Amino acid sequence: MDGEQDQWIRVPVGDDAARWATRVRCRRVLLVVHNVTSATRLLDVLPLFHDDLGVQLLATCTGSSAFRSGVAELLADTGVPVLPWEQALATPVDLAISASFGGELGAIKGPLLILSHGIGYTKRLAAPSTEHRAPSTEHRAPSTDAEAEAAEAPRRERLPPVFGLAPDWLLADGVPLADALVLSHPEQFDRLAAACPEALPTAVLGGDPCFDRMLAARPYRDRFRRALGVGRGQRLVLLNSTWSPQSLLGDGTGEEAGGEGGGGDDTLPALLPRLASELPADEYRIAAVLHPNIWHGHGPGQIRAWLDRARRAGLALIDPLEDWRQALLAADVVIGDHGSVTYYAAALGTPVLLGAAPLDSLDPDAPIADFIRTTPGLDARAPLRGQLDALIESHVPQPGPMRFTSSVPGEAAVRLRRAFYELMDAPEPPGPALLLPLPLPDPEPAFRTAPLYVLTRCLAGPEVVVTRYADPAREPAGAGDAHLAVHEDTRDPGQLDLADVVFRDGASDDPRFGPPGRWAAEVLERHAHSALAAYVTGPSSCIVRTRGGALLRLTGGPEADADPAVYASAVHAWLAAGRTLAALVADGLTVRTGTTAHPVLVTAEADGSAAGGTRQRPSPTPADRSRSSAHAGDADTPRAGRRSPRTGS
């Protein structure tokens, strides 16, 4: 065995595999991975082989993609034996499944089935090296307007072929590369017939397993929203970018920049600070789904670095492999581009606003091209909140995306398993063909360490309106008194010296901080300007200490689901308005964020943890309860009045 073959696996395939394997008569199914993006579609269909003891799953990577990062880890996580590409080409298999066209697929020893890894075949992309293929021959449908066709021909000749529907991709030595080409809608058959009729006999209507998983998970939308930290009355704004310089994240400086459509404007860097400045943090949740080629092309660490300020302001970066579909189901509106995820959003009936919309990279005859032409675009000069709210409230779903994503919704599992086993010339397992349900994501509440610009208004009775903006680029418009609330872990410690409210979160018994009351006392001693310190102990409660030394527990009622730091800002506003602690304890508090009311129970805490210059204050007595709220000289009453806190991260 030469040096290269030293890396070949010996079980369950190999020259002497029968000596070591336990089940030796299995049919072999090879999952051919091009990159992480294509692997996601293979993971969708992998469960169709579950419970079949007559099938041995194998995996390999072609090594032909520019996006190689992350593939080894993904394959390791599947637990399926991974063959080096050279061994995969030398190993006879009963079925090979690929979700891309990269690599020497024609050299695989066994039937080949190719799936789309997006919403069908829509994008133009130059074919890879064609050394193993016959020269490309142009195939077009006859034109009814010869003059128009002649004028259009030079431009079309300059454009790359449509990925997955052109001879450049589909033919090897003049014959179809795949034994089965899975399509999701008959319109794709029509485009295939016009572009490459030689491959039409291999076409199979198999539906869209990714879309079917989303459709099946629709009843759990509220669970996905709660997992992403979307509370009552909040709207989830999902940013979505495919890869390429013309995408929402792209800077427009690549070879394909320019051309027809709205791409290449470097939209996202300008959009993110506007989202923070114009959308109240407690009324909108912001999340981003970025194409796996972005993550694994530039590196996850680089992506997090680029978006660090936005993340500190509360942006949730969604896992591009596991959780993007759940985020799509949870979204109230999507700001996207010409990628598949944006089209999936529209197919689910979600309002879409296009932040980038290049048409030259799309097949003009594909349904997504019509979608891009007719979907409203982001107006960079108009207020964002007005655009988003108006779109959500007036939205009527377009029928096209739902119709063209799959002509057989809910049937992909049945159709694909049938195609798999027919190619293997094997009987299907007796049980039903089923895909895996989408898992519930791990909880990801909004976590903000950027300074918060807070506007408050005290209404009649025990009610305070609180509007917070996370690290706004400019002072937000709005009525009310302003103060600055800063997380203790802020990137800029200088902000703590300006903060009216300092807060943090953690377990109440975390020995690193000591009891919450002691931590709060130390914070107020350290930051003489601050009027209140708040330790968030859980999703519905926090401990606050006033400058006068009073220690209070704030607990959200059954209908309250706001960030408890909001309750602390409401208490600060209450005291700044000259109202009393006694009234807070007696009547509780209603904190309003947007149109949502959060009832809060206020209780006095026993205090044995004061330190330094903060003095202890006893629990309110009946006499205290009768004191007038006009006692502006009370030590617990911070300086009232509107000011303009300076923010920055």
C-alpha positions as a printed Julia matrix, in Angstrom:
649×3 Matrix{Float64}:
   0.0     0.0     0.0
   1.55    3.33   -1.09
   1.66    6.43    1.08
  -1.66    7.72   -0.22
  -3.41    4.44    0.46
  -2.07    4.42    4.0
  -4.87    6.9     4.72
  -7.58    4.62    3.34
  -9.98    3.11    5.82
 -10.1    -0.7     6.18
 -13.55   -1.13    7.74
 -16.33   -1.33    6.62
 -14.8    -1.1     3.12
 -11.32   -1.98    1.95
  -9.42   -4.91    0.54
  -9.79   -7.01    3.68
 -12.96   -5.43    5.1
 -14.82   -8.76    5.11
 -12.33  -10.04    7.66
 -13.14   -7.28   10.16
 -16.69   -6.13    9.48
 -19.73   -7.46   11.33
 -22.25   -6.95    8.54
 -20.64   -7.69    5.21
 -23.58   -7.93    2.78
 -24.79   -4.36    3.08
 -25.45   -2.15    0.1
 -23.15    0.85    0.11
 -24.53    4.38   -0.01
 -21.9     7.11   -0.47
 -22.68   10.67    0.62
 -20.55   12.95   -1.56
 -19.82   16.23    0.22
 -18.6    19.23   -1.72
 -18.62   21.75    1.14
 -20.66   22.49    4.27
 -23.41   24.09    2.2
 -24.05   20.99    0.12
 -23.69   18.79    3.19
 -26.73   20.4     4.79
 -28.98   18.92    2.08
 -27.36   15.5     2.46
 -28.06   15.66    6.2
 -31.71   16.38    5.35
 -32.05   13.05    3.51
 -29.72   10.87    5.59
 -32.61    9.75    7.9
 -34.3     8.08    4.92
 -31.83    5.22    5.43
 -32.49    4.87    9.15
 -33.44    1.39   10.41
 -32.24   -0.34    7.25
 -29.67   -2.87    8.42
 -29.01   -3.71    4.79
 -27.41   -0.32    4.06
 -23.93    0.84    5.03
 -23.58    4.62    4.87
 -20.25    6.08    3.79
 -19.11    9.66    3.26
 -16.4    11.43    1.33
 -15.34   14.93    0.36
 -14.41   15.76   -3.23
 -11.85   18.37   -2.17
 -12.88   20.44   -5.18
 -14.59   23.32   -3.39
 -12.9    26.58   -2.5
 -14.81   26.37    0.79
 -13.13   23.44    2.53
 -13.2    24.69    6.1
 -15.62   22.95    8.43
 -16.15   19.86    6.28
 -13.95   17.5     8.3
 -15.65   18.49   11.54
 -19.11   18.11   10.02
 -18.35   14.65    8.66
 -16.89   13.59   11.99
 -20.08   14.69   13.72
 -22.19   12.43   11.5
 -20.38    9.37   12.82
 -20.41    7.88    9.3
 -17.16    6.29    8.03
 -15.29    8.84    5.91
 -13.36    7.68    2.87
 -10.56    9.74    1.33
 -11.71   10.89   -2.09
  -9.28    8.61   -3.93
 -10.58    5.59   -2.02
 -14.16    6.66   -2.69
 -13.43    6.65   -6.43
 -11.87    3.2    -6.17
 -14.71    1.7    -4.1
 -17.81    0.28   -5.88
 -21.01    1.61   -4.31
 -24.68    0.89   -4.86
 -25.64    4.56   -4.72
 -23.81    7.87   -4.52
 -25.71   11.0    -3.51
 -24.32   14.48   -4.09
 -25.82   17.93   -3.58
 -23.36   19.62   -5.92
 -21.5    19.04   -9.19
 -17.93   19.56   -7.99
 -15.25   16.91   -8.31
 -14.78   13.93  -10.6
 -18.33   12.69  -10.03
 -18.31   10.81  -13.32
 -15.55    8.55  -11.99
 -17.65    7.23   -9.1
 -18.25    3.46   -9.42
 -21.99    3.31   -8.98
 -25.28    5.07   -9.73
 -25.2     8.81   -9.01
 -28.12   10.95   -7.81
 -27.75   14.73   -7.56
 -29.89   16.94   -5.33
 -30.16   20.7    -5.33
 -28.75   22.31   -2.18
 -31.02   25.35   -2.49
 -34.33   26.29   -4.08
 -33.74   24.49   -7.32
 -31.23   25.76   -9.84
 -31.33   29.53  -10.15
 -27.84   31.06  -10.15
 -25.29   31.58  -12.86
 -21.91   30.15  -11.97
 -18.9    29.35  -14.12
 -18.35   25.62  -14.48
 -15.22   24.08  -12.92
 -12.43   22.43  -14.86
 -13.93   20.33  -17.65
 -10.98   18.08  -18.42
 -13.13   15.02  -17.88
 -16.09   16.39  -19.8
 -16.98   17.02  -23.41
 -16.82   20.62  -24.59
 -19.94   22.53  -23.69
 -22.55   22.95  -26.42
 -25.1    25.73  -26.16
 -28.73   24.57  -26.1
 -31.51   27.09  -26.35
 -35.21   27.01  -26.96
 -36.16   28.26  -30.43
 -36.77   32.01  -30.48
 -39.95   33.47  -31.86
 -38.21   36.8   -32.38
 -35.02   36.26  -34.32
 -33.97   39.9   -34.19
 -34.38   40.16  -30.41
 -32.58   36.86  -29.96
 -29.67   38.07  -32.05
 -29.4    41.24  -29.99
 -29.55   39.31  -26.74
 -27.09   36.6   -27.77
 -23.83   38.51  -27.18
 -24.83   39.44  -23.63
 -25.93   35.89  -22.83
 -22.67   34.52  -24.21
 -20.73   36.61  -21.69
 -22.72   35.33  -18.73
 -21.83   32.13  -16.88
 -24.14   29.14  -17.38
 -26.98   28.38  -14.98
 -25.61   26.15  -12.26
 -27.15   22.68  -12.48
 -29.16   23.24  -15.66
 -26.49   23.75  -18.31
 -24.45   21.21  -20.31
 -21.3    22.61  -18.67
 -22.51   21.07  -15.42
 -24.7    18.19  -16.51
 -22.79   16.35  -19.23
 -19.63   14.28  -19.16
 -18.31   13.16  -22.52
 -21.63   14.19  -24.02
 -23.79   12.02  -21.77
 -25.57   12.89  -18.49
 -23.26   12.93  -15.5
 -25.98   11.76  -13.1
 -28.33    8.8   -13.28
 -30.96   10.9   -11.48
 -31.24   14.68  -11.25
 -33.74   15.69   -8.56
 -35.94   18.7    -9.31
 -38.57   20.22   -7.06
 -41.02   21.73   -9.56
 -42.05   21.11  -13.19
 -40.88   24.6   -14.17
 -37.35   23.29  -13.66
 -38.08   20.49  -16.16
 -38.99   23.16  -18.7
 -35.77   25.1   -18.18
 -33.77   21.86  -18.26
 -35.4    20.82  -21.54
 -34.49   24.16  -23.09
 -30.92   24.27  -21.78
 -29.79   20.64  -21.87
 -32.32   18.19  -23.36
 -29.8    15.32  -23.13
 -30.21   15.34  -19.32
 -34.0    15.48  -19.32
 -34.47   11.67  -19.1
 -32.59   11.67  -15.79
 -34.87   14.26  -14.15
 -36.91   13.14  -11.14
 -39.59   15.18   -9.37
 -38.49   14.74   -5.77
 -39.74   17.85   -3.98
 -37.72   19.78   -1.44
 -36.83   17.98    1.82
 -35.5    21.15    3.44
 -38.76   23.02    2.79
 -40.8    20.02    3.95
 -38.99   20.06    7.29
 -39.87   23.72    7.69
 -43.51   23.14    6.78
 -43.75   20.33    9.33
 -42.26   22.6    12.03
 -44.65   25.51   11.51
 -46.82   24.6    14.53
 -43.79   25.16   16.79
 -43.11   28.73   15.69
 -43.81   30.16   19.15
 -41.29   27.75   20.7
 -38.63   28.81   18.24
 -39.38   32.45   19.03
 -39.04   31.85   22.75
 -35.77   29.98   22.19
 -34.44   33.03   20.32
 -35.48   35.36   23.13
 -38.44   36.92   21.29
 -40.95   38.06   23.89
 -44.54   39.19   23.78
 -45.04   42.2    21.58
 -41.59   41.86   20.02
 -40.87   41.55   16.32
 -38.0    39.41   15.06
 -36.09   41.08   12.22
 -33.95   38.51   10.44
 -31.03   39.62    8.28
 -30.08   37.09    5.63
 -27.12   37.09    3.29
 -25.97   34.62    0.7
 -22.31   34.67   -0.32
 -20.63   36.76   -3.06
 -19.7    40.44   -3.3
 -23.23   41.25   -4.49
 -24.93   39.82   -1.43
 -26.28   41.74    1.57
 -22.95   41.26    3.37
 -20.88   41.72    0.21
 -18.85   44.84   -0.44
 -19.37   44.87   -4.2
 -15.68   44.79   -5.04
 -15.5    41.34   -6.62
 -15.33   40.45  -10.28
 -19.11   40.25  -10.52
 -19.79   43.62   -8.91
 -22.03   45.99  -10.78
 -24.38   44.94  -13.52
 -28.14   44.91  -13.4
 -29.88   44.91  -10.04
 -29.27   46.31   -6.59
 -26.15   44.5    -5.42
 -22.7    45.6    -4.4
 -23.59   48.6    -2.25
 -21.91   47.38    0.97
 -25.33   47.59    2.63
 -24.89   45.72    5.89
 -22.23   47.93    7.57
 -24.51   50.93    7.14
 -27.63   49.0     8.1
 -26.5    47.57   11.44
 -25.97   50.86   13.33
 -29.26   52.15   11.94
 -31.07   49.11   13.31
 -29.65   49.86   16.76
 -30.48   53.56   16.53
 -34.0    53.26   15.15
 -35.45   50.04   16.58
 -36.12   49.94   20.34
 -34.21   47.03   21.86
 -37.19   45.68   23.79
 -39.6    45.84   20.87
 -37.42   44.27   18.18
 -35.08   41.27   18.24
 -32.39   41.27   15.54
 -30.81   38.08   14.22
 -28.66   37.19   11.23
 -28.44   34.09    9.05
 -25.28   34.07    6.96
 -24.53   31.56    4.2
 -22.15   28.74    5.26
 -19.73   29.86    2.54
 -19.41   33.18    4.37
 -18.71   31.44    7.67
 -16.26   28.94    6.26
 -14.77   31.17    3.6
 -13.81   34.06    5.88
 -13.72   32.09    9.15
 -16.18   32.06   12.07
 -13.8    34.15   14.16
 -13.62   36.8    11.45
 -17.42   36.91   11.14
 -17.78   37.4    14.87
 -15.1    40.1    14.76
 -16.8    41.95   11.9
 -20.13   41.89   13.72
 -18.8    42.37   17.25
 -20.42   45.74   17.91
 -23.77   44.54   16.61
 -23.54   41.39   18.73
 -22.82   43.47   21.85
 -25.94   45.47   20.96
 -27.98   42.25   20.92
 -27.61   40.77   17.41
 -28.01   36.99   17.44
 -25.77   35.14   14.98
 -27.67   32.02   13.95
 -25.92   28.69   13.45
 -25.76   28.24    9.64
 -26.09   24.45    9.86
 -28.65   23.65   12.53
 -30.82   26.62   13.46
 -31.35   28.82   10.39
 -34.64   27.17    9.44
 -36.03   27.67   12.93
 -35.02   31.33   12.83
 -36.74   31.69    9.48
 -39.95   30.24   10.91
 -39.72   32.56   13.9
 -39.13   35.75   11.9
 -41.66   38.55   11.49
 -39.75   40.11    8.6
 -36.62   39.27    6.61
 -34.14   41.75    5.15
 -32.41   39.64    2.54
 -31.0    39.29   -0.94
 -31.1    36.9    -3.9
 -30.2    33.8    -1.89
 -32.28   30.7    -1.27
 -33.02   31.54    2.37
 -34.74   34.79    1.38
 -36.88   32.9    -1.14
 -37.7    30.26    1.47
 -38.86   33.09    3.73
 -41.23   34.33    1.05
 -42.43   30.77    0.45
 -43.34   30.57    4.14
 -45.36   33.77    3.76
 -42.94   35.99    5.67
 -42.6    39.64    4.58
 -39.33   40.3     2.74
 -37.43   43.52    2.15
 -34.48   43.3    -0.23
 -31.24   44.89    0.92
 -29.39   43.6    -2.16
 -30.95   42.34   -5.36
 -28.53   41.57   -8.21
 -30.3    40.12  -11.23
 -27.29   39.36  -13.44
 -26.3    36.45  -11.22
 -29.71   34.78  -11.67
 -31.31   32.8   -14.46
 -33.81   35.35  -15.84
 -36.31   32.55  -16.44
 -36.17   31.24  -12.86
 -39.06   32.17  -10.53
 -36.66   33.82   -8.1
 -35.75   36.39  -10.76
 -39.37   37.47  -10.96
 -39.49   37.54   -7.16
 -36.45   39.85   -7.05
 -37.98   42.14   -9.65
 -41.29   42.51   -7.76
 -40.24   42.49   -4.09
 -39.81   45.85   -2.35
 -36.28   47.02   -1.73
 -34.83   48.67    1.33
 -34.93   52.47    1.09
 -31.69   53.64    2.66
 -33.01   57.2     2.98
 -36.28   56.39    4.75
 -36.72   55.48    8.45
 -36.25   51.75    8.96
 -38.94   51.27   11.56
 -41.6    52.78    9.34
 -40.57   50.57    6.42
 -40.55   47.39    8.48
 -43.78   48.04   10.35
 -45.65   49.09    7.2
 -44.44   45.99    5.36
 -45.49   43.66    8.18
 -48.89   45.25    8.65
 -49.81   45.42    4.96
 -48.18   42.19    3.85
 -50.02   39.85    1.5
 -47.9    36.75    0.73
 -46.92   36.3    -2.9
 -48.24   32.98   -4.25
 -45.21   32.42   -6.48
 -42.53   31.46   -3.93
 -44.76   28.92   -2.15
 -45.88   27.48   -5.47
 -42.46   27.22   -7.09
 -40.41   26.04   -4.11
 -42.04   22.62   -4.36
 -44.91   21.32   -6.44
 -45.25   18.36   -4.08
 -44.97   19.84   -0.56
 -44.76   17.21    2.14
 -43.85   14.43   -0.31
 -40.06   14.73   -0.55
 -39.33   11.9     1.9
 -41.52    9.4     0.05
 -40.36   10.41   -3.4
 -36.67   10.56   -2.59
 -36.53    7.26   -0.74
 -38.27    5.61   -3.66
 -35.69    7.08   -6.06
 -32.79    6.0    -3.83
 -33.88    2.4    -3.6
 -34.82    2.13   -7.27
 -31.3     3.18   -8.21
 -29.94    0.56   -5.79
 -32.36   -2.01   -7.24
 -33.41   -2.79   -3.68
 -36.76   -2.98   -1.89
 -37.65   -0.05    0.35
 -37.84   -0.62    4.1
 -41.37   -1.45    5.29
 -41.82    1.64    7.52
 -42.88    5.09    6.34
 -40.31    7.42    4.83
 -39.79   10.22    7.34
 -37.51   13.21    7.73
 -36.23   14.41   11.1
 -38.22   17.16   12.81
 -36.37   20.42   13.26
 -34.82   20.45   16.75
 -35.63   23.14   19.27
 -32.63   25.51   19.41
 -30.81   26.12   22.65
 -32.15   29.22   24.41
 -30.48   32.39   23.18
 -31.88   35.38   25.03
 -30.82   38.83   23.92
 -27.53   39.65   25.68
 -26.36   43.24   25.5
 -23.15   44.6    26.92
 -23.26   47.76   24.78
 -24.44   50.93   26.55
 -28.2    51.43   26.55
 -29.77   54.81   25.92
 -33.01   54.71   27.92
 -36.06   56.96   27.57
 -38.67   56.79   30.33
 -42.06   58.32   31.09
 -43.94   57.9    34.36
 -47.67   57.63   33.77
 -50.53   57.94   36.23
 -50.51   55.12   38.75
 -47.7    52.61   39.09
 -46.79   52.57   35.38
 -43.52   53.49   33.67
 -42.91   53.46   29.93
 -39.35   52.38   29.08
 -37.75   52.55   25.62
 -34.16   51.36   25.31
 -31.77   51.68   22.37
 -28.63   49.56   22.34
 -25.53   51.57   21.44
 -27.29   53.99   19.09
 -25.14   55.79   16.56
 -27.03   59.0    17.3
 -29.47   60.17   19.96
 -32.81   58.5    19.22
 -35.92   60.61   18.87
 -38.6    60.24   21.51
 -40.26   61.88   24.47
 -39.27   61.3    28.06
 -36.4    61.56   30.48
 -33.15   59.96   29.38
 -30.6    57.97   31.3
 -27.72   55.64   30.54
 -27.74   51.98   31.58
 -24.48   50.09   31.2
 -23.62   46.42   31.65
 -20.65   45.9    33.94
 -18.96   43.88   31.2
 -19.08   46.73   28.7
 -16.22   46.89   26.22
 -15.6    50.51   27.28
 -15.2    50.74   31.08
 -15.29   54.53   30.84
 -19.02   54.25   30.18
 -19.53   52.91   33.71
 -18.49   56.27   35.16
 -21.27   57.92   33.14
 -23.96   55.34   33.85
 -27.04   56.1    35.9
 -27.79   52.38   36.11
 -25.07   49.72   36.22
 -26.23   46.14   35.79
 -24.97   42.65   35.23
 -26.44   39.16   35.18
 -25.47   35.9    36.83
 -26.44   33.28   39.36
 -27.33   34.73   42.75
 -24.9    32.34   44.42
 -21.96   32.99   42.09
 -19.0    33.23   44.5
 -17.07   35.47   42.13
 -19.43   38.38   42.79
 -20.69   37.53   46.24
 -24.35   38.03   47.16
 -26.15   40.4    44.72
 -26.65   43.0    47.44
 -22.95   43.1    48.22
 -22.03   43.32   44.53
 -24.47   46.23   44.11
 -23.03   48.06   47.11
 -19.51   47.68   45.72
 -20.62   48.97   42.32
 -22.21   52.09   43.78
 -19.14   52.74   45.87
 -16.92   52.37   42.81
 -19.06   54.53   40.5
 -20.09   57.67   42.33
 -22.25   58.97   39.48
 -24.49   55.9    39.38
 -27.87   56.05   41.07
 -28.78   52.37   40.99
 -27.11   48.97   40.56
 -29.0    45.9    39.35
 -28.0    42.25   39.45
 -30.15   40.16   37.09
 -30.54   36.76   38.74
 -32.78   35.07   36.2
 -35.07   35.57   33.21
 -37.72   37.31   35.34
 -35.98   38.79   38.38
 -33.22   41.08   39.59
 -31.9    42.61   42.8
 -31.43   46.39   42.81
 -29.76   48.73   45.25
 -30.42   52.44   45.29
 -27.87   55.13   46.08
 -29.59   55.53   49.45
 -28.91   51.88   50.3
 -32.37   50.35   49.85
 -32.27   46.79   48.54
 -35.21   45.58   46.44
 -36.13   42.43   44.58
 -37.97   42.97   41.29
 -39.9    39.95   40.05
 -41.86   39.8    36.82
 -45.44   38.62   37.12
 -46.94   35.74   35.11
 -47.39   37.92   32.02
 -44.02   39.67   32.25
 -41.25   38.53   29.93
 -39.05   41.58   29.47
 -35.34   41.76   30.27
 -35.27   42.35   34.07
 -32.77   45.17   33.51
 -35.74   47.06   32.04
 -37.43   46.83   35.44
 -34.34   48.36   37.05
 -34.45   51.31   34.64
 -38.14   51.76   35.47
 -37.32   51.92   39.2
 -34.64   54.51   38.48
 -37.15   56.59   36.51
 -39.73   56.24   39.3
 -37.34   57.57   41.91
 -36.0    60.28   39.59
 -39.56   61.53   39.25
 -39.71   62.01   43.03
 -41.91   59.03   43.76
 -41.35   56.87   46.84
 -39.97   53.44   47.54
 -42.89   52.85   49.86
 -45.35   53.2    46.99
 -43.29   50.81   44.88
 -43.37   48.13   47.56
 -47.02   48.69   48.32
 -48.38   48.83   44.77
 -45.79   47.11   42.6
 -44.93   48.43   39.18
 -46.15   48.06   35.62
 -43.37   48.44   33.08
 -44.47   49.12   29.52
 -42.25   48.39   26.52
 -43.99   49.42   23.34
 -47.56   48.14   23.58
 -46.7    45.38   26.06
 -47.28   45.72   29.8
 -45.1    43.8    32.27
 -46.41   43.62   35.86
 -43.56   43.63   38.37
 -43.68   42.72   42.07
 -41.38   44.86   44.24
 -40.27   43.48   47.61
 -37.82   44.85   50.16
 -34.88   42.55   50.81
 -33.14   42.0    54.14
 -29.76   43.65   53.81
 -26.6    42.58   55.53
 -24.31   43.21   52.62
 -23.78   46.98   52.46
 -20.22   48.16   52.0
 -18.23   51.35   51.97
 -20.05   54.61   51.38
 -23.54   53.23   50.77
 -25.78   53.3    53.78
 -28.36   50.73   54.69
 -32.0    51.67   54.55
 -34.62   49.81   56.59
 -37.73   48.35   54.99
 -40.53   50.89   54.55
 -42.85   51.37   57.53
 -46.52   52.4    57.45
 -45.38   55.95   58.15
 -43.1    55.79   55.13
 -46.05   54.81   52.96
 -47.8    58.06   53.74
 -44.89   60.25   52.76
 -45.5    62.58   49.87
 -43.83   61.73   46.57
 -42.69   65.34   46.52
 -39.79   64.61   48.89
 -37.17   65.45   46.34
 -34.47   65.54   49.0
 -34.76   61.8    49.74
 -31.4    60.08   49.47
 -32.98   57.5    47.13
 -34.17   60.13   44.7
 -31.72   60.54   41.8
 -31.42   63.78   39.9
 -34.39   64.08   37.57
 -34.66   65.77   34.24
 -33.8    64.94   30.65
 -30.2    64.78   29.6
 -28.3    63.32   26.69
 -26.11   60.44   27.83
 -23.09   59.78   25.67
 -23.01   56.23   24.39
 -20.4    54.26   22.58
 -19.02   50.77   22.86
